[in-house]
Amino acid sequence: MTLSEAIEQYVPDGASIVMGTAMEALIPFAAGHEIIRQRKRDLTLIGPISDILFDQLIGAGCVEKVIAAWVGNVSGGSAYNLRRAVEEGMPRPLEMEDHTNFTIALGLHAGALGVPYLPARTALGSDIQRRNDHLRSITCPYTGDRLIAVRAIEPDVAIVHVQRADEAGNCHLWGNLGVTIDAVRASRRVIVTAEEIVPADVILSDPNRTLIPGFLVTAVVEQPWGAHPSPVVGYYNRDNDYFHEYHRETKTPEQFHRWLQRWVLGVKDRNHYLERLGRDRREALRPRRRAPSAPAEFGY
Amino acid sequence: MTLSEAIEQYVPDGASIVMGTAMEALIPFAAGHEIIRQRKRDLTLIGPISDILFDQLIGAGCVEKVIAAWVGNVSGGSAYNLRRAVEEGMPRPLEMEDHTNFTIALGLHAGALGVPYLPARTALGSDIQRRNDHLRSITCPYTGDRLIAVRAIEPDVAIVHVQRADEAGNCHLWGNLGVTIDAVRASRRVIVTAEEIVPADVILSDPNRTLIPGFLVTAVVEQPWGAHPSPVVGYYNRDNDYFHEYHRETKTPEQFHRWLQRWVLGVKDRNHYLERLGRDRREALRPRRRAPSAPAEFGY
Amino acid sequence: MTGYTLRELMVVAAARQIEDGQVVFVGMRLPLLGFLLAKRTHAPQAIGLYENGIIREMPSAEMLYTMSDPPNIYRATSCADMLAVMGLLQQGRVDVGFIGGAEIDRFGNLNTTLVRADGRRAIRLPGSGGACDIASLAHRLIAIMAHEKRRFRERVSYITSPGYGEGGNWRSAVGLPRGGPSVVITDKAILEFDPVTKEAVLSSVHPGISVDDVLAHTGWPLRVSKDLDETPPPTEEELSIIRELDPRGFWTR
Amino acid sequence: MTGYTLRELMVVAAARQIEDGQVVFVGMRLPLLGFLLAKRTHAPQAIGLYENGIIREMPSAEMLYTMSDPPNIYRATSCADMLAVMGLLQQGRVDVGFIGGAEIDRFGNLNTTLVRADGRRAIRLPGSGGACDIASLAHRLIAIMAHEKRRFRERVSYITSPGYGEGGNWRSAVGLPRGGPSVVITDKAILEFDPVTKEAVLSSVHPGISVDDVLAHTGWPLRVSKDLDETPPPTEEELSIIRELDPRGFWTR
């Protein structure tokens, strides 16, 4: 299955999608750009933070609602499309359901555990809690403590990028995990893009690294550089310049549309994007040293 | 620090201890036997299941209360000391707080998350729920669903056995994890016995396998064969005969005391135990094939 | 009844409860053999969950005494923690769960905690383990146990694993989200449950066993289905696979 | 003020808030530099938690733009998920947390969500991220921000990260288990909080900055401590370490 087919089949208009689950790393930019190219509409985006991917989808007019803790450009600051959408309704009005990182994590964890809510001690007294009906006040039946009940979040689709998977979608991923595992389990469908599809034997050699079992995966697609400009430890580093360029080049709607034309709408697919990025730029992001993990022994 | 010192310093009489957190594997028998030798009293034992370790501690008179889902001999059936304690108050009366595996897991998870309870849909209508005041009925503030509130479990001490650790207690562990991670985080103190103390570089090479960070660990002790007769994948297999022998040889209090003398009270320490076990028996439990995990690359 | 043991028949009956691609909460002993048999015959894509955190598609190459034995870890689909698999169970992603029991009653409630017999001291059993969770949360529960009058009681003395409680819509009334016992496989017969009253009904007797024998070993007046079947015996293929899986007959002889 | 920048002074002031062996919720930019500086000077055993799931004792060998950059993963103490580190935070295992803010008020409440200025359209900011969690749950909160009148307001227009609310025992009244802002480090001064009223108090001004300058850039009548200090300047050692950590002055120039 190609990425284009996966998005077409499993991301209908109006879907709620959790992305950017590993925070600033492993962001599924290739999949996000394909969503923009296919002009999906009325999406709800869910994530703790999203770096600039959410901003791009918002600017492209795909998004009706964002359920998140933070939307911006991590190394640059504000996200201009988010601001235009919230402040001016451009290119369309945007509903924001504000959370904290922890309440997003707990909402997805509740979904993954199959309970309608989870209790927490965070955000009490904040306007985040006061203005979000999915963060209601409750009282502990044992201690009488005041807590918040974080309502379960059950996205229609999780889109995650991983280091390697086999053809059945069993995934090895490493580095910081953010909310990835719970997001995958909480979602009705799961689309995986992987740097590499590897033989099943590689995955089977280390079941403790198989944090996403294939039977939960709806579609798996090999997509090298699928997270660029975000980093994938062991494969490539963060393209910091790209984030700074985005910040400089999207201050007005006109600038953003030029950017979008150059990097998303005007490229056919991810290979075309990578061509445009250029070999030198890619090579400069490659790891300069090897640092393989020490083996764990599974023999018996 | 020796195991004997760790138990002496960190396991006072009356302590609550979670053990057997990886279910039938990695059971900290060496530590448990040291507890018996030091004649600790009035302990509360916590665990989903414990295989025969809890039965030994109960028979030795160390235990006042058990908070568990299952106490027995996994491959043999009933645990005779448990039966004698509950049915006849021998060697002393025993209080049982019955749980399910999932409610033990959730109680420890609540402790690890720092909340006083977690909601669940299990055990509703069971006598386990009806007779356990730590599994109260509640109503979901969103859906109106009837749920149980599993009260947080916060043991005084977690004792876990792992494959390898560095001197600071950063641990690599693999295979089925059971409730180990939450048990460690929920507990006030953590005692780790490790098959091997390895250089910090080995641990640092794979931070995703470092499921127990050293700053949560109170004491770490190198203890090869520390989980025998339970298995440690990559190091040794389960000594099934030992479990069957235990079942046959502990039917009466007299038999149990002979067994206890032979394997616990009559041995000085773990090395003495291993001597008594014999080299041939140990060698027969060693893995017959090697199966190292494929490396994950952490270079940048 | 020549040619196979009742335990082999029980394994076959268990295997037939699993459909291809289903997610199965496996358990040990006979259910594990049933799962492995199903994988080798009609359900090669079935997925096994173990409460210790293991998810496994490829059958282990050696016999297991416990689910945490190294052969169950080697080349597993995933090794995670208990919460991960219990979460899948609670979400409703588990199609079939298997458990055993020391006692069962008319409405499929199971007891593995505390047995109270008339005039005798209560007997303490090991407890629930994950049985109560599986009985509470799987879509279909299959119980496997020996058919003895002291085990098949009008009312169990302690509900470790909820069946249909007092019958009818008891499960939804107490808040259980789904499920309930679907089938009880014994060494004499197979019981199913009335879709409305939720009372156990004798639906199939094993070859060579009489209905009277079953009724005599059941502690309440067991209803008999008007469509009573004889349990189909194992096929040659099924038998040869079971004997390959348990060559010394540790579990099935 | 020759010899160092105000940002370098802020880094030094941040570092001095960390005691040896403490668990620190680190954040990025100046707080990260402060953490690294503390590790290299008086707090070599301090432990850094990152909300993306990383726990790190050994400082990363290269400058980070984000906490998920590969140098922050390489040789980390542990890479887990967000829930693991947020759980430690909620348990009360985090001694110190650092956050920034677009607006702060008299009682240390912080806003990074929505700024409403008189007669102007509201400005949407990125939001909380983990800031609200750190402000809610760390034992001590250190805020680091630019000292401008439009940022230091009588009341923030939106409480993203709770400080002391309306003062007094507001935090325990709303259910927050502990903590609250301990220190605000700005490019002009250091503010602390009255132990009873929980109102911000000017406790230290940076060398070369006048009290009037600070008051003029604060949007409410800021109380001045009767024990007002001058912020101790960076030592030579501190400065040389900062310049090694940020050789191009990306953050501190």
XYZ file of C-alpha atoms in Angstrom, chain A residues 4-287:
284
model
C -1.406 8.040 -0.839
C -3.682 4.991 -0.777
C -3.494 4.729 2.998
C -4.558 8.354 3.466
C -7.271 8.048 0.858
C -8.734 4.913 2.374
C -8.399 5.587 6.073
C -8.589 9.351 6.568
C -12.072 10.493 5.556
C -13.165 14.125 5.725
C -14.244 14.934 9.262
C -11.901 12.416 10.877
C -10.155 13.046 14.179
C -6.439 12.340 13.881
C -3.746 12.111 16.518
C -0.282 13.037 15.203
C 3.007 14.277 16.579
C 2.754 11.746 19.380
C 6.529 11.588 19.989
C 6.608 15.339 20.555
C 9.333 17.088 18.533
C 10.635 13.838 17.016
C 9.167 11.341 14.535
C 6.453 13.753 13.385
C 4.676 12.183 10.394
C 5.213 15.075 7.999
C 5.038 12.895 4.874
C 1.567 11.677 5.864
C 0.460 15.168 6.864
C 1.507 16.585 3.515
C -0.382 13.847 1.727
C -3.496 14.826 3.705
C -3.051 18.388 2.454
C -2.554 17.247 -1.131
C -5.722 15.175 -0.953
C -7.541 18.292 0.320
C -9.114 16.558 3.295
C -11.533 18.818 5.136
C -13.118 19.329 8.577
C -10.466 17.349 10.394
C -9.937 17.387 14.143
C -6.249 17.308 15.020
C -5.175 15.845 18.344
C -1.737 15.900 19.930
C 0.214 17.179 22.885
C 2.317 19.431 20.667
C 2.701 19.187 16.945
C 5.506 21.502 16.006
C 4.731 23.035 12.589
C 2.723 20.178 11.099
C -0.558 21.261 12.678
C 0.109 24.836 11.528
C 0.504 23.634 7.947
C -2.732 21.639 8.009
C -4.551 24.594 9.553
C -3.176 27.002 6.947
C -4.174 24.629 4.152
C -7.779 24.753 5.354
C -8.049 21.102 6.358
C -8.872 21.647 10.014
C -12.059 22.363 11.924
C -10.833 21.754 15.467
C -7.617 21.271 17.382
C -7.418 19.330 20.646
C -3.906 20.037 21.880
C -1.666 21.421 24.575
C 0.569 23.521 22.360
C 0.554 24.551 18.717
C 3.507 26.489 17.383
C 7.016 26.239 16.021
C 9.133 24.710 18.764
C 12.375 26.355 17.784
C 10.755 29.419 16.175
C 7.875 30.522 18.393
C 4.421 31.435 17.127
C 2.602 29.539 14.408
C 1.164 32.132 12.060
C -1.556 30.018 10.501
C -2.862 29.057 13.922
C -2.959 32.734 14.867
C -4.744 33.746 11.678
C -7.294 30.964 12.089
C -8.093 31.731 15.731
C -7.819 35.502 15.583
C -9.300 36.174 12.124
C -11.051 32.958 11.068
C -8.656 32.574 8.140
C -8.710 30.477 6.025
C -11.583 29.225 8.168
C -12.656 29.478 11.796
C -10.929 27.069 14.134
C -12.227 25.584 17.352
C -9.572 25.117 20.024
C -9.926 22.634 22.866
C -7.034 23.602 25.105
C -5.278 20.964 27.160
C -2.024 20.441 28.969
C 0.492 17.858 27.803
C -0.484 15.677 30.743
C -4.233 15.883 30.115
C -3.718 14.921 26.468
C -1.562 12.014 27.631
C -4.188 10.952 30.180
C -7.072 11.302 27.739
C -5.321 8.967 25.313
C -4.315 6.667 28.176
C -7.981 6.434 29.215
C -8.829 5.511 25.632
C -6.064 2.902 25.599
C -7.277 1.418 28.890
C -10.912 1.378 27.841
C -12.209 3.626 30.627
C -14.280 6.779 30.080
C -11.967 9.011 32.129
C -8.903 9.115 34.357
C -8.397 11.222 37.465
C -5.539 13.716 37.835
C -4.275 16.482 40.102
C -3.065 18.820 37.364
C -4.593 22.016 35.964
C -6.809 22.628 38.995
C -7.642 26.323 39.198
C -6.415 27.020 35.665
C -8.509 28.476 32.872
C -7.619 25.424 30.833
C -9.619 23.341 33.263
C -12.406 25.883 33.721
C -13.064 26.244 30.005
C -12.793 22.603 28.985
C -15.843 20.469 29.686
C -13.698 17.367 29.249
C -11.729 18.251 32.368
C -14.467 18.174 34.984
C -13.991 18.508 38.719
C -14.541 15.367 40.774
C -13.967 14.185 44.329
C -11.935 11.119 45.268
C -14.195 8.428 46.793
C -11.426 7.495 49.254
C -9.614 10.662 50.264
C -12.128 13.378 49.441
C -9.407 15.095 47.395
C -10.492 17.406 44.630
C -9.343 15.973 41.292
C -10.034 16.483 37.640
C -11.567 13.756 35.501
C -9.810 13.760 32.138
C -12.250 12.424 29.598
C -11.061 9.633 27.321
C -9.835 10.651 23.866
C -10.496 8.071 21.162
C -9.253 9.361 17.812
C -10.512 7.936 14.549
C -6.969 7.609 13.283
C -3.482 7.614 14.751
C -0.695 8.415 12.323
C 2.744 7.575 13.642
C 6.216 7.412 12.194
C 8.635 4.736 13.436
C 12.159 3.569 12.783
C 11.355 0.117 11.459
C 8.455 -2.248 10.948
C 7.810 -5.565 9.299
C 5.225 -6.041 6.578
C 2.557 -6.972 9.111
C 3.033 -3.639 10.870
C 4.872 -4.873 13.946
C 6.965 -1.831 14.846
C 10.263 -1.177 16.566
C 10.550 2.386 17.783
C 12.962 4.077 20.157
C 14.040 7.391 21.575
C 11.506 9.467 23.499
C 8.059 7.932 23.098
C 5.806 10.827 24.129
C 2.221 9.557 23.956
C 2.738 7.219 20.998
C 1.832 3.913 22.602
C -1.388 5.145 24.150
C -2.348 7.066 21.001
C -2.040 3.910 18.929
C -4.096 1.879 21.367
C -6.760 4.548 21.835
C -7.405 4.989 18.110
C -9.830 3.123 15.886
C -7.320 2.950 13.035
C -3.560 3.216 12.919
C -1.443 4.313 9.957
C 2.280 3.698 10.344
C 4.995 5.200 8.202
C 8.355 3.545 8.756
C 11.870 4.531 7.802
C 12.412 0.921 6.826
C 10.386 -2.192 6.270
C 12.616 -4.955 7.581
C 12.342 -8.747 7.647
C 10.070 -10.103 10.371
C 13.104 -11.797 11.948
C 14.577 -8.418 12.894
C 11.413 -7.427 14.720
C 10.958 -10.856 16.319
C 14.496 -10.733 17.695
C 13.431 -8.104 20.242
C 9.795 -8.326 21.332
C 10.395 -5.751 24.070
C 11.060 -3.125 21.402
C 7.886 -4.068 19.539
C 5.834 -1.371 21.187
C 3.220 -1.437 18.430
C 1.974 -4.927 17.545
C 0.884 -5.353 13.953
C -2.645 -6.468 14.761
C -3.426 -2.927 15.881
C -2.093 -1.440 12.635
C -4.436 -0.705 9.746
C -1.777 0.236 7.182
C 2.012 0.283 7.195
C 4.006 2.152 4.554
C 7.743 2.331 4.021
C 8.574 6.021 3.889
C 12.242 6.936 4.283
C 12.665 10.501 5.558
C 8.964 10.430 6.404
C 9.477 12.615 9.477
C 11.716 15.281 7.936
C 12.293 18.032 9.123
C 11.787 16.444 12.563
C 14.464 14.007 13.734
C 14.494 10.203 13.802
C 17.251 9.047 16.105
C 19.586 6.646 14.328
C 18.414 7.818 10.903
C 18.642 11.611 10.663
C 18.917 14.690 12.820
C 16.588 17.641 13.089
C 16.681 20.049 10.156
C 16.690 23.157 12.332
C 17.153 25.492 9.365
C 13.965 24.191 7.813
C 11.980 25.183 10.905
C 13.560 28.627 10.933
C 12.879 29.053 7.226
C 9.262 28.073 7.800
C 8.997 30.694 10.502
C 10.411 33.395 8.248
C 8.480 32.336 5.149
C 4.936 32.003 6.497
C 4.260 35.335 8.129
C 1.523 36.285 5.666
C -1.061 34.103 3.924
C 0.632 34.854 0.598
C 4.002 33.757 1.909
C 2.456 30.617 3.385
C 0.832 29.724 0.090
C 4.140 30.073 -1.715
C 5.696 27.842 0.941
C 2.861 25.329 0.614
C 3.176 25.297 -3.177
C 6.898 24.731 -2.955
C 6.932 21.958 -0.366
C 3.511 20.288 -0.496
C 1.060 21.104 -3.268
C 3.717 21.500 -5.928
C 5.363 18.169 -5.221
C 3.905 14.909 -6.432
C 4.885 12.755 -3.501
C 7.524 12.312 -0.843
C 10.211 11.315 -3.342
C 9.647 14.515 -5.222
C 9.895 16.417 -1.923
C 13.184 14.714 -1.121
C 14.534 15.579 -4.561
C 13.622 19.179 -3.944
C 15.294 19.023 -0.551
C 18.420 17.825 -2.254
C 20.936 15.125 -1.558
C 23.456 17.395 0.134
C 20.979 18.708 2.620
C 19.866 15.194 3.446
C 23.391 13.884 3.768
C 24.255 16.715 6.164
C 21.488 15.484 8.487
C 22.758 11.897 8.610
C 24.288 10.666 11.872
